[in-house]
Coordinates of N, CA and C in Angstrom, one line a residue:
M1 N 40.5 -42.9 -77.8 CA 41.1 -44.0 -77.0 C 39.8 -44.8 -76.4
W2 N 39.7 -46.1 -76.1 CA 38.8 -47.0 -75.7 C 39.5 -47.6 -74.5
E3 N 38.6 -47.9 -73.4 CA 39.2 -48.9 -72.3 C 38.0 -49.9 -72.6
I4 N 39.1 -51.0 -73.0 CA 38.1 -52.3 -73.4 C 37.8 -53.0 -72.2
S5 N 38.7 -53.0 -71.2 CA 38.1 -53.7 -70.1 C 39.0 -53.3 -69.0
E6 N 39.1 -53.8 -67.6 CA 40.1 -53.2 -66.7 C 41.4 -53.6 -67.1
I7 N 41.7 -54.6 -67.9 CA 43.1 -54.8 -68.1 C 43.4 -54.3 -69.6
W8 N 42.7 -54.2 -70.7 CA 42.9 -54.1 -71.9 C 42.5 -52.5 -72.2
G9 N 43.3 -51.8 -73.1 CA 42.7 -50.5 -73.4 C 43.6 -50.3 -74.7
G10 N 43.1 -49.2 -75.6 CA 43.7 -49.2 -77.1 C 43.4 -47.9 -77.3
G11 N 43.8 -47.3 -78.6 CA 43.4 -46.1 -79.3 C 44.0 -46.2 -80.5
V12 N 43.6 -45.2 -81.5 CA 44.0 -45.0 -82.8 C 44.2 -43.2 -82.7
N13 N 45.7 -43.2 -83.7 CA 45.9 -41.6 -83.8 C 46.2 -41.3 -85.3
F14 N 45.4 -40.4 -85.7 CA 45.9 -39.9 -87.2 C 46.6 -38.8 -87.1
N15 N 47.5 -38.7 -87.9 CA 48.5 -37.3 -88.0 C 48.9 -36.8 -89.2
R16 N 49.3 -35.8 -89.3 CA 49.8 -35.2 -90.7 C 50.9 -34.2 -90.6
P17 N 52.0 -34.8 -90.3 CA 53.4 -34.2 -90.2 C 53.4 -33.3 -91.6
E18 N 54.0 -32.2 -91.5 CA 54.4 -31.3 -92.5 C 55.8 -30.6 -92.2
R19 N 56.8 -30.5 -93.0 CA 58.3 -29.9 -92.9 C 58.8 -29.0 -93.9
A20 N 59.0 -28.0 -93.7 CA 59.6 -27.3 -94.8 C 61.1 -27.7 -95.1
P21 N 61.8 -27.8 -96.1 CA 63.1 -27.9 -96.2 C 64.0 -27.0 -95.6
T22 N 65.2 -27.5 -94.9 CA 65.9 -26.6 -94.1 C 66.8 -25.7 -95.0
A23 N 67.6 -24.6 -94.5 CA 68.5 -24.1 -95.4 C 69.6 -25.0 -96.2
E24 N 70.1 -25.7 -95.2 CA 71.2 -26.8 -95.8 C 70.7 -27.5 -96.9
E25 N 69.6 -28.1 -96.8 CA 69.0 -29.0 -97.7 C 68.6 -28.3 -98.9
L26 N 68.4 -26.9 -98.8 CA 68.2 -26.0 -100.0 C 69.6 -25.6 -100.8
Y27 N 70.4 -25.3 -99.9 CA 71.5 -24.4 -100.4 C 73.0 -24.9 -100.4
S28 N 73.1 -26.2 -99.6 CA 74.5 -26.7 -99.3 C 75.2 -26.8 -100.8
D29 N 76.7 -26.5 -100.6 CA 77.4 -26.9 -101.9 C 78.8 -26.7 -101.4
G30 N 79.2 -27.8 -100.7 CA 80.7 -27.8 -100.3 C 80.9 -29.0 -99.4
P31 N 82.0 -29.3 -99.2 CA 82.4 -30.2 -98.3 C 81.9 -30.1 -96.8
H32 N 81.3 -31.1 -96.0 CA 80.8 -31.3 -94.8 C 81.9 -32.0 -94.0
A33 N 82.5 -31.4 -93.3 CA 83.9 -32.2 -92.5 C 83.4 -33.4 -91.3
A34 N 82.1 -32.9 -90.9 CA 81.5 -33.9 -89.8 C 81.1 -35.0 -90.4
T35 N 80.8 -34.9 -91.7 CA 80.2 -36.3 -92.3 C 81.2 -36.8 -93.4
F36 N 82.5 -36.5 -93.5 CA 83.4 -36.5 -94.6 C 82.6 -36.8 -95.9
A37 N 81.8 -35.7 -96.3 CA 80.9 -35.9 -97.5 C 80.9 -34.5 -98.1
Y38 N 80.7 -34.2 -99.3 CA 80.6 -33.2 -100.1 C 79.0 -33.2 -100.4
E39 N 78.3 -32.1 -99.8 CA 76.8 -32.4 -99.7 C 76.3 -30.8 -100.6
I40 N 75.4 -31.4 -101.3 CA 74.8 -30.5 -102.4 C 73.4 -30.3 -102.2
G41 N 72.6 -29.0 -102.2 CA 71.3 -28.9 -101.8 C 70.7 -28.7 -103.1
D42 N 69.2 -28.6 -102.9 CA 68.4 -28.3 -104.1 C 67.7 -27.3 -103.9
P43 N 67.7 -26.0 -104.3 CA 66.7 -24.7 -103.9 C 65.3 -25.1 -104.4
N44 N 64.9 -26.2 -105.3 CA 63.6 -26.5 -105.7 C 62.8 -27.7 -105.0
L45 N 63.3 -27.9 -103.6 CA 62.9 -28.8 -103.0 C 61.5 -28.2 -102.3
D46 N 60.3 -29.1 -102.5 CA 59.2 -28.6 -101.7 C 58.9 -29.1 -100.3
P47 N 58.0 -28.7 -99.7 CA 57.7 -29.2 -98.2 C 57.7 -30.6 -98.0
E48 N 57.9 -31.3 -97.1 CA 57.7 -32.6 -97.0 C 56.2 -32.8 -96.2
V49 N 55.4 -33.6 -96.8 CA 54.2 -33.9 -96.2 C 54.2 -35.2 -96.0
G50 N 53.3 -35.6 -95.0 CA 53.1 -37.2 -94.6 C 51.6 -37.1 -93.9
K51 N 51.2 -38.3 -93.8 CA 49.9 -38.6 -93.6 C 50.1 -40.2 -92.9
G52 N 49.7 -40.1 -91.7 CA 50.0 -41.1 -90.7 C 49.0 -41.9 -89.8
I53 N 49.1 -43.0 -89.6 CA 48.1 -43.6 -88.6 C 48.9 -44.5 -87.5
E54 N 48.5 -44.5 -86.3 CA 49.2 -45.4 -85.3 C 48.1 -45.9 -84.4
A55 N 48.1 -47.2 -84.1 CA 47.3 -47.9 -83.4 C 48.1 -48.5 -82.3
T56 N 47.5 -48.2 -81.0 CA 48.0 -48.7 -79.8 C 47.3 -49.7 -78.9
L57 N 48.1 -50.6 -78.3 CA 47.1 -51.6 -77.5 C 47.9 -51.6 -76.3
R58 N 47.2 -51.5 -75.2 CA 47.8 -51.5 -73.7 C 47.3 -52.6 -73.0
A59 N 48.1 -53.1 -72.1 CA 47.6 -54.0 -71.0 C 48.1 -53.7 -69.7
E60 N 47.3 -53.7 -68.7 CA 47.7 -53.5 -67.1 C 47.1 -54.7 -66.4
Y61 N 47.9 -55.7 -66.0 CA 47.2 -56.6 -65.0 C 48.2 -56.8 -63.8
E62 N 47.8 -56.4 -62.7 CA 48.2 -56.5 -61.5 C 50.0 -55.8 -61.3
R63 N 50.9 -56.6 -61.6 CA 52.2 -56.1 -61.7 C 52.8 -55.9 -63.0
F64 N 52.0 -56.1 -64.2 CA 52.5 -56.2 -65.4 C 51.8 -55.1 -66.1
E65 N 52.6 -54.5 -67.0 CA 52.3 -53.3 -67.8 C 53.0 -53.5 -69.2
A66 N 52.5 -53.4 -70.2 CA 53.0 -53.4 -71.6 C 52.0 -52.5 -72.6
T67 N 52.6 -52.0 -73.6 CA 52.1 -51.1 -74.7 C 52.8 -51.6 -75.9
L68 N 51.8 -51.8 -76.8 CA 52.4 -52.2 -78.2 C 52.0 -51.0 -79.3
S69 N 52.6 -50.5 -80.1 CA 52.1 -49.6 -80.8 C 52.7 -49.9 -82.4
A70 N 51.8 -49.8 -83.3 CA 52.1 -50.1 -84.7 C 51.8 -48.5 -85.3
F71 N 52.6 -48.4 -86.6 CA 52.5 -47.2 -87.1 C 52.8 -47.1 -88.7
S72 N 52.0 -46.5 -89.4 CA 52.3 -46.1 -90.9 C 52.3 -44.9 -91.2
T73 N 53.2 -44.3 -92.1 CA 53.5 -42.9 -92.3 C 53.6 -43.0 -93.9
R74 N 52.9 -42.2 -94.7 CA 53.3 -42.0 -96.2 C 53.6 -40.8 -96.5
Y75 N 54.8 -40.5 -97.0 CA 55.3 -38.9 -97.2 C 55.3 -38.7 -98.6
D76 N 54.6 -37.6 -98.9 CA 54.8 -37.0 -100.5 C 56.0 -36.1 -100.3
G77 N 56.9 -36.5 -100.9 CA 58.1 -35.5 -101.0 C 59.2 -35.8 -100.0
F78 N 59.3 -37.0 -99.5 CA 60.4 -37.1 -98.1 C 61.7 -36.5 -98.5
I79 N 62.4 -35.9 -98.0 CA 63.7 -35.4 -98.1 C 64.7 -36.2 -97.6
F80 N 65.9 -36.6 -98.3 CA 66.9 -37.5 -97.8 C 68.2 -36.9 -98.7
L81 N 69.3 -37.6 -98.2 CA 70.5 -37.6 -98.7 C 70.8 -38.5 -99.5
D82 N 71.0 -38.4 -101.0 CA 71.3 -39.5 -101.8 C 72.8 -39.7 -102.2
D83 N 73.2 -40.7 -102.2 CA 74.5 -40.9 -102.6 C 74.6 -41.1 -104.1
T84 N 75.4 -40.1 -104.5 CA 75.5 -40.0 -106.2 C 76.5 -40.8 -106.9
G85 N 77.5 -41.5 -105.8 CA 78.4 -42.4 -106.4 C 79.6 -41.6 -107.1
V86 N 79.8 -40.3 -106.9 CA 80.8 -39.4 -107.3 C 81.6 -38.9 -106.3
E87 N 83.1 -38.7 -106.5 CA 83.8 -38.4 -105.2 C 84.3 -36.8 -105.8
I88 N 84.5 -35.9 -104.9 CA 85.3 -34.6 -105.1 C 86.2 -34.4 -103.9
E89 N 87.4 -34.5 -104.4 CA 88.6 -34.2 -103.7 C 88.6 -35.1 -102.4
G90 N 88.2 -36.4 -102.8 CA 88.0 -37.6 -101.8 C 86.8 -37.6 -100.9
F91 N 85.9 -36.7 -101.2 CA 84.7 -36.8 -100.2 C 83.6 -37.4 -101.2
D92 N 82.7 -38.3 -100.6 CA 81.7 -38.9 -101.5 C 80.9 -37.6 -101.7
V93 N 80.0 -37.5 -102.9 CA 79.1 -36.6 -103.2 C 77.7 -36.9 -102.7
L94 N 77.1 -36.4 -101.8 CA 75.6 -36.5 -101.6 C 75.0 -35.4 -102.0
K95 N 73.6 -35.8 -102.5 CA 72.7 -34.6 -102.9 C 71.5 -34.6 -102.2
F96 N 70.9 -33.7 -101.8 CA 69.5 -33.6 -101.2 C 68.6 -33.8 -102.2
S97 N 67.6 -34.8 -101.9 CA 66.7 -35.1 -103.1 C 65.5 -35.5 -102.1
Q98 N 64.3 -35.7 -103.1 CA 63.1 -35.8 -102.4 C 62.3 -37.0 -103.2
D99 N 61.5 -37.8 -102.6 CA 60.5 -38.7 -103.3 C 59.7 -39.3 -102.3
D100 N 58.6 -40.0 -102.6 CA 57.8 -40.2 -102.2 C 58.1 -41.7 -101.4
A101 N 57.5 -41.8 -100.0 CA 58.3 -42.6 -99.1 C 57.2 -43.3 -98.0
E102 N 57.4 -44.6 -97.7 CA 56.4 -45.1 -96.6 C 57.4 -45.6 -95.6
F103 N 57.1 -45.2 -94.3 CA 57.7 -45.9 -92.8 C 56.5 -46.7 -92.4
V104 N 56.7 -48.1 -92.0 CA 56.0 -48.9 -91.5 C 56.9 -49.6 -90.3
G105 N 56.2 -49.6 -89.2 CA 57.0 -50.2 -88.1 C 56.1 -50.4 -86.7
F106 N 56.8 -50.7 -85.6 CA 55.9 -51.1 -84.2 C 57.0 -51.0 -83.1
E107 N 56.4 -50.5 -82.1 CA 57.3 -50.9 -80.8 C 56.7 -51.4 -79.7
L108 N 57.4 -52.1 -78.9 CA 56.9 -52.7 -77.6 C 57.7 -52.3 -76.4
H109 N 57.0 -51.9 -75.3 CA 57.8 -51.6 -74.1 C 56.9 -52.0 -72.9
G110 N 57.5 -52.3 -71.9 CA 56.6 -52.5 -70.5 C 57.6 -53.0 -69.4
H111 N 57.1 -53.4 -68.3 CA 57.9 -53.8 -67.3 C 57.1 -55.1 -66.6
L112 N 57.7 -55.7 -65.6 CA 56.9 -56.7 -64.9 C 57.5 -56.6 -63.4
E113 N 56.9 -56.1 -62.4 CA 57.0 -55.8 -61.3 C 57.1 -56.9 -60.3
F114 N 58.4 -57.4 -59.6 CA 58.2 -58.5 -59.0 C 58.6 -58.5 -57.4
L115 N 58.7 -57.1 -57.1 CA 59.0 -56.8 -55.8 C 58.6 -55.3 -55.5
H116 N 57.6 -55.1 -54.4 CA 56.9 -53.9 -54.4 C 56.7 -53.9 -52.8
A117 N 58.0 -53.5 -52.2 CA 57.7 -53.2 -50.4 C 57.7 -51.7 -50.1
A118 N 57.6 -51.6 -48.9 CA 57.2 -50.1 -48.5 C 58.5 -49.3 -49.0
R119 N 59.7 -49.7 -48.8 CA 60.9 -49.1 -49.2 C 61.6 -49.6 -50.4
S120 N 61.5 -50.4 -51.0 CA 62.2 -51.0 -52.3 C 60.9 -51.5 -53.2
H121 N 61.7 -51.7 -54.5 CA 61.0 -51.9 -55.7 C 62.0 -52.3 -56.8
A122 N 61.4 -53.6 -57.3 CA 62.3 -54.3 -58.3 C 61.5 -54.7 -59.5
H123 N 61.9 -54.3 -60.7 CA 61.1 -54.8 -61.8 C 61.9 -55.3 -63.0
L124 N 61.5 -56.2 -64.0 CA 62.1 -56.3 -65.2 C 61.5 -55.7 -66.2
G125 N 62.2 -54.7 -67.0 CA 61.9 -53.6 -68.0 C 62.3 -54.3 -69.5
F126 N 61.5 -54.2 -70.3 CA 61.7 -54.8 -71.5 C 61.4 -53.8 -72.8
S127 N 62.0 -53.7 -73.9 CA 61.3 -52.9 -75.3 C 62.1 -53.7 -76.3
Y128 N 61.1 -53.3 -77.5 CA 61.5 -53.8 -78.9 C 61.1 -52.8 -79.7
D129 N 61.8 -52.4 -80.9 CA 61.3 -51.6 -82.0 C 62.0 -52.0 -83.2
Q130 N 61.1 -51.7 -84.3 CA 61.5 -52.0 -85.6 C 61.0 -51.1 -86.7
V131 N 61.6 -50.6 -87.7 CA 60.9 -49.9 -88.8 C 61.3 -50.3 -90.1
K132 N 60.4 -50.2 -91.1 CA 60.8 -50.4 -92.4 C 60.4 -49.3 -93.2
A133 N 61.3 -48.8 -93.9 CA 61.4 -47.4 -94.6 C 61.7 -47.8 -96.3
E134 N 61.0 -47.3 -97.1 CA 61.4 -47.7 -98.4 C 60.6 -46.4 -99.4
F135 N 61.0 -46.7 -100.5 CA 60.3 -45.5 -101.7 C 59.1 -46.2 -102.2
R136 N 58.2 -45.4 -102.2 CA 56.7 -46.0 -102.6 C 56.7 -46.6 -103.8
D137 N 57.5 -45.9 -104.8 CA 57.4 -46.3 -106.3 C 58.0 -47.7 -106.4
S138 N 59.5 -47.7 -106.0 CA 60.4 -48.7 -106.5 C 60.4 -49.8 -105.3
G139 N 59.9 -49.4 -104.1 CA 60.1 -50.6 -103.1 C 61.5 -50.7 -102.5
E140 N 62.3 -49.8 -103.0 CA 63.9 -49.9 -102.4 C 63.9 -49.1 -101.3
P141 N 64.7 -49.7 -100.2 CA 65.0 -48.9 -98.9 C 65.7 -47.6 -99.0
L142 N 65.1 -46.8 -98.2 CA 65.8 -45.5 -97.9 C 67.1 -45.5 -97.2
P143 N 67.8 -44.7 -97.6 CA 69.2 -44.8 -96.7 C 69.1 -44.4 -95.1
R144 N 70.1 -45.3 -94.4 CA 70.3 -44.9 -93.1 C 69.2 -45.1 -92.2
I145 N 68.5 -46.3 -92.2 CA 67.4 -46.7 -91.5 C 67.8 -47.3 -90.4
P146 N 67.4 -47.1 -89.2 CA 68.0 -48.0 -88.0 C 67.6 -49.5 -88.2
P147 N 68.2 -50.4 -87.5 CA 68.0 -51.9 -87.6 C 67.3 -52.0 -86.2
R148 N 66.4 -53.3 -86.3 CA 65.5 -53.6 -85.2 C 66.7 -53.7 -83.8
R149 N 65.9 -53.7 -82.8 CA 66.9 -53.8 -81.7 C 65.7 -54.0 -80.3
G150 N 66.4 -54.7 -79.3 CA 65.6 -54.9 -78.1 C 66.3 -54.7 -77.0
R151 N 65.7 -54.5 -75.7 CA 66.5 -54.0 -74.8 C 65.6 -55.0 -73.3
L152 N 66.6 -55.5 -72.5 CA 66.0 -56.1 -71.4 C 66.7 -55.6 -70.2
A153 N 66.2 -55.1 -69.1 CA 66.8 -54.6 -67.8 C 66.1 -55.0 -66.7
L154 N 66.9 -55.3 -65.7 CA 66.7 -55.8 -64.2 C 66.8 -54.4 -63.3
I155 N 65.9 -53.8 -62.7 CA 65.9 -52.7 -62.0 C 65.6 -52.7 -60.9
Y156 N 66.6 -52.1 -59.8 CA 66.3 -52.2 -58.3 C 66.3 -50.8 -57.7
M157 N 65.2 -50.4 -56.9 CA 65.3 -49.1 -56.2 C 64.8 -49.0 -54.9
A158 N 65.7 -48.4 -54.1 CA 65.3 -48.3 -52.7 C 65.6 -46.7 -52.3
E159 N 65.3 -46.5 -50.8 CA 65.4 -45.2 -50.3 C 66.8 -44.7 -50.6
R160 N 67.7 -45.5 -50.4 CA 69.1 -45.0 -50.6 C 70.1 -45.7 -51.8
W161 N 69.4 -46.7 -52.1 CA 70.3 -47.4 -53.2 C 69.3 -47.6 -54.3
D162 N 70.1 -47.7 -55.6 CA 69.4 -48.2 -56.6 C 70.7 -48.9 -57.5
A163 N 70.2 -49.9 -58.4 CA 71.0 -50.6 -59.2 C 70.3 -51.2 -60.7
R164 N 71.1 -51.3 -61.6 CA 70.5 -51.6 -62.7 C 71.3 -52.6 -63.7
I165 N 71.0 -53.6 -64.3 CA 72.0 -54.2 -65.2 C 70.9 -54.5 -66.6
E166 N 71.6 -54.0 -67.6 CA 70.7 -54.0 -68.8 C 71.4 -54.4 -70.0
G167 N 70.7 -55.1 -71.0 CA 71.3 -55.6 -72.0 C 70.8 -55.1 -73.4
W168 N 71.5 -54.7 -74.3 CA 70.9 -54.3 -75.8 C 71.4 -55.4 -76.7
W169 N 70.3 -55.6 -77.6 CA 70.7 -56.4 -78.8 C 70.4 -55.6 -80.1
V170 N 71.2 -55.3 -81.0 CA 70.9 -54.8 -81.9 C 71.1 -55.5 -83.2
D171 N 70.3 -55.8 -84.2 CA 70.3 -56.6 -85.5 C 71.3 -56.1 -86.3
D172 N 71.8 -56.8 -87.3 CA 72.4 -56.4 -88.6 C 71.4 -55.7 -89.5
Q173 N 72.1 -54.7 -90.1 CA 71.3 -53.9 -91.2 C 71.7 -54.3 -92.3
T174 N 70.9 -55.3 -92.9 CA 71.4 -55.5 -94.3 C 70.6 -55.1 -95.5
R175 N 69.4 -54.6 -95.2 CA 68.5 -53.9 -96.1 C 68.7 -52.3 -96.2
V176 N 69.7 -52.1 -97.2 CA 70.4 -51.0 -97.5 C 70.3 -50.2 -98.7
A177 N 70.3 -48.9 -98.8 CA 70.2 -48.2 -100.0 C 71.1 -48.4 -101.0
E178 N 71.0 -48.3 -102.3 CA 72.2 -48.2 -103.1 C 73.3 -47.2 -102.7
G179 N 74.6 -47.9 -102.8 CA 75.9 -47.0 -102.3 C 76.1 -47.1 -100.9
E180 N 75.0 -47.7 -100.1 CA 75.1 -47.8 -98.6 C 75.9 -49.3 -98.1
S181 N 76.5 -49.1 -97.2 CA 77.2 -50.5 -96.8 C 76.4 -51.0 -95.8
P182 N 76.3 -52.3 -95.7 CA 75.5 -53.0 -94.6 C 76.4 -52.8 -93.1
T183 N 75.7 -53.0 -92.0 CA 76.0 -52.7 -90.9 C 75.9 -53.9 -89.8
P184 N 76.9 -54.6 -89.1 CA 76.8 -55.6 -88.3 C 76.1 -55.4 -87.0
G185 N 75.3 -56.3 -86.4 CA 74.6 -56.0 -85.3 C 75.8 -56.2 -84.2
Y186 N 75.2 -56.1 -82.9 CA 76.0 -56.0 -81.7 C 74.9 -56.3 -80.7
Q187 N 75.7 -56.8 -79.4 CA 75.1 -56.9 -78.0 C 76.0 -56.2 -77.1
T188 N 75.3 -55.5 -76.1 CA 76.0 -54.5 -75.2 C 75.4 -55.0 -73.7
L189 N 76.3 -55.0 -72.8 CA 75.9 -55.0 -71.5 C 76.1 -53.7 -70.4
N190 N 75.1 -53.2 -69.8 CA 75.6 -51.9 -69.0 C 75.1 -52.2 -67.8
A191 N 75.8 -51.7 -66.7 CA 75.2 -51.8 -65.4 C 75.7 -50.8 -64.5
S192 N 74.9 -50.4 -63.2 CA 75.3 -49.5 -62.6 C 74.7 -49.5 -61.0
V193 N 75.4 -49.1 -60.1 CA 74.9 -49.2 -58.7 C 75.3 -47.8 -58.2
G194 N 74.2 -47.2 -57.4 CA 74.4 -46.0 -56.6 C 74.0 -45.9 -55.5
H195 N 74.3 -45.0 -54.6 CA 74.1 -44.8 -53.2 C 73.9 -43.5 -53.1
R196 N 72.8 -43.0 -52.2 CA 72.6 -41.6 -51.9 C 72.5 -41.4 -50.5
F197 N 73.0 -40.3 -49.8 CA 72.9 -39.9 -48.3 C 72.7 -38.8 -48.2
F198 N 72.1 -38.3 -47.2 CA 71.6 -36.8 -46.8 C 72.3 -36.0 -45.7
A199 N 72.6 -34.7 -45.9 CA 73.2 -34.0 -44.9 C 72.3 -32.9 -44.7
G200 N 71.5 -32.6 -44.0 CA 70.5 -31.5 -44.1 C 69.7 -31.4 -45.2
T201 N 69.7 -30.4 -46.0 CA 69.0 -30.3 -47.2 C 69.9 -30.7 -48.3
V202 N 71.0 -31.3 -48.3 CA 71.8 -31.7 -49.3 C 71.9 -33.1 -49.6
V203 N 71.7 -33.4 -50.7 CA 71.9 -34.9 -51.1 C 73.3 -35.2 -51.9
H204 N 73.7 -36.2 -51.3 CA 75.1 -36.8 -51.8 C 74.8 -37.9 -52.6
E205 N 75.3 -38.1 -53.6 CA 75.0 -39.1 -54.4 C 76.3 -39.9 -55.2
L206 N 76.4 -41.2 -54.8 CA 77.8 -41.7 -55.6 C 77.3 -42.8 -56.6
L207 N 77.7 -42.9 -57.7 CA 77.3 -43.7 -58.7 C 78.4 -44.4 -59.6
L208 N 78.5 -45.8 -59.2 CA 79.5 -46.6 -60.4 C 78.9 -47.2 -61.4
R209 N 79.3 -46.7 -62.6 CA 78.5 -47.1 -63.9 C 79.6 -47.6 -64.9
G210 N 79.1 -48.6 -65.4 CA 79.9 -49.3 -66.5 C 79.0 -49.6 -67.8
R211 N 79.5 -49.2 -69.0 CA 78.8 -49.3 -70.4 C 79.9 -50.1 -71.2
N212 N 79.0 -50.9 -72.0 CA 79.5 -51.8 -72.8 C 80.7 -52.9 -72.0
L213 N 80.1 -53.3 -71.1 CA 81.3 -53.9 -70.2 C 81.8 -55.3 -70.9
T214 N 81.0 -55.9 -72.0 CA 81.9 -56.9 -72.8 C 82.8 -56.5 -73.9
D215 N 82.9 -55.0 -74.0 CA 83.8 -54.4 -74.9 C 83.5 -54.9 -76.3
E216 N 82.3 -54.8 -76.6 CA 81.7 -55.2 -78.0 C 82.2 -54.3 -79.0
A217 N 82.3 -54.6 -80.2 CA 82.6 -53.8 -81.2 C 81.2 -53.3 -81.7
A218 N 80.8 -52.0 -81.7 CA 79.4 -51.8 -82.0 C 79.5 -50.5 -82.9
Y219 N 78.6 -50.6 -84.0 CA 78.5 -49.5 -85.1 C 76.9 -49.2 -85.1
N220 N 77.0 -47.6 -85.3 CA 75.6 -46.7 -85.6 C 75.4 -46.7 -86.7
H221 N 74.3 -47.8 -87.3 CA 74.2 -47.6 -88.7 C 73.6 -46.4 -89.3
V222 N 73.1 -45.4 -88.7 CA 72.6 -44.2 -88.9 C 73.7 -43.2 -89.0
S223 N 74.8 -43.4 -88.7 CA 75.8 -42.5 -88.8 C 76.8 -42.6 -90.0
F224 N 77.1 -41.3 -90.7 CA 78.0 -41.3 -91.8 C 79.5 -41.9 -91.3
L225 N 79.7 -41.9 -90.2 CA 81.2 -42.3 -89.9 C 81.1 -43.4 -88.9
K226 N 80.2 -44.5 -89.5 CA 80.1 -45.5 -88.4 C 81.3 -46.3 -88.3
F227 N 82.0 -46.6 -89.3 CA 83.3 -47.5 -89.0 C 84.4 -46.4 -88.9
Q228 N 84.4 -45.3 -89.1 CA 85.8 -44.4 -88.7 C 85.6 -44.3 -87.2
A229 N 84.3 -43.7 -86.6 CA 84.0 -43.7 -85.2 C 83.1 -44.4 -84.7
P230 N 83.4 -45.6 -84.3 CA 82.6 -46.7 -83.7 C 82.0 -46.1 -82.4
L231 N 81.0 -46.9 -81.9 CA 80.5 -46.7 -80.6 C 81.6 -47.0 -79.5
P232 N 81.4 -46.2 -78.4 CA 82.6 -46.3 -77.4 C 82.7 -47.8 -76.8
G233 N 83.9 -48.3 -76.7 CA 84.0 -49.4 -76.0 C 83.7 -49.6 -74.5
R234 N 84.3 -50.4 -73.8 CA 84.3 -50.7 -72.4 C 84.5 -49.4 -71.8
D235 N 83.6 -48.9 -70.8 CA 83.8 -47.7 -70.1 C 83.3 -48.0 -68.6
V236 N 84.0 -47.5 -67.6 CA 83.8 -47.7 -66.3 C 84.0 -46.3 -65.4
S237 N 83.0 -45.8 -64.9 CA 83.2 -44.4 -64.3 C 82.7 -44.2 -62.7
L238 N 83.1 -43.5 -62.2 CA 82.6 -43.3 -60.6 C 82.1 -41.9 -60.8
V239 N 80.9 -41.5 -60.2 CA 80.4 -40.2 -60.3 C 79.8 -39.9 -59.1
Y240 N 80.2 -38.5 -58.6 CA 79.6 -38.0 -57.5 C 78.8 -36.9 -57.8
R241 N 77.7 -36.7 -57.3 CA 76.8 -35.7 -57.7 C 76.3 -34.9 -56.3
L242 N 76.2 -33.7 -56.3 CA 75.8 -33.0 -55.0 C 74.4 -32.5 -55.6
L243 N 73.4 -32.5 -54.8 CA 71.9 -31.9 -55.1 C 71.6 -31.1 -54.0
F244 N 71.2 -29.7 -54.2 CA 70.9 -29.0 -53.2 C 69.8 -27.9 -53.7

């Protein structure tokens, strides 16, 4: 870690992740109802070993704070589910395989505070992340890699009240593995307002919360059932909590 100045700071992290294959990855041989797939393991899988580096740059100035992190990890024997293109009894046959792979990406997050009073606080929060993952020899993409996405949120907090409005943008995922279908992007809007009041040592809290208020059709690219079970549509709920 380095403190470059009163505003800027940074750091570098080296890591070596290692993971043994799971029992499912080794010995599966049958239909998996949760994924609508027939999964086949490989008892000869070796441990998955990686070598990675991550660099971080941090800025703090008065009411602004942000962190940018970039990373690269190279795996020897990365374990993944490979689509064989074959079907058994209507189930797609997926086989656990391994190959050398590389993940490269970055993420950004931070906030800008524009109200800081004795009993109230408000800030604008933001985040963005993306990753590119591919086989090292062929350069072809790995399956089920999430698309890039961004978030912008306006948050207000006080002694008895808090409120939030938050927007998510998720890009299309068109860089897909062989046998994998592209996934369209989406934008969602979430909001909530809460009030708390006190009775002795007990805290009562009411929260009105809305998710995907624009009722956007949204699909999770990493899900095996992304089109059969899309993400929830518009949802509005009133929550009461008792804390003691």
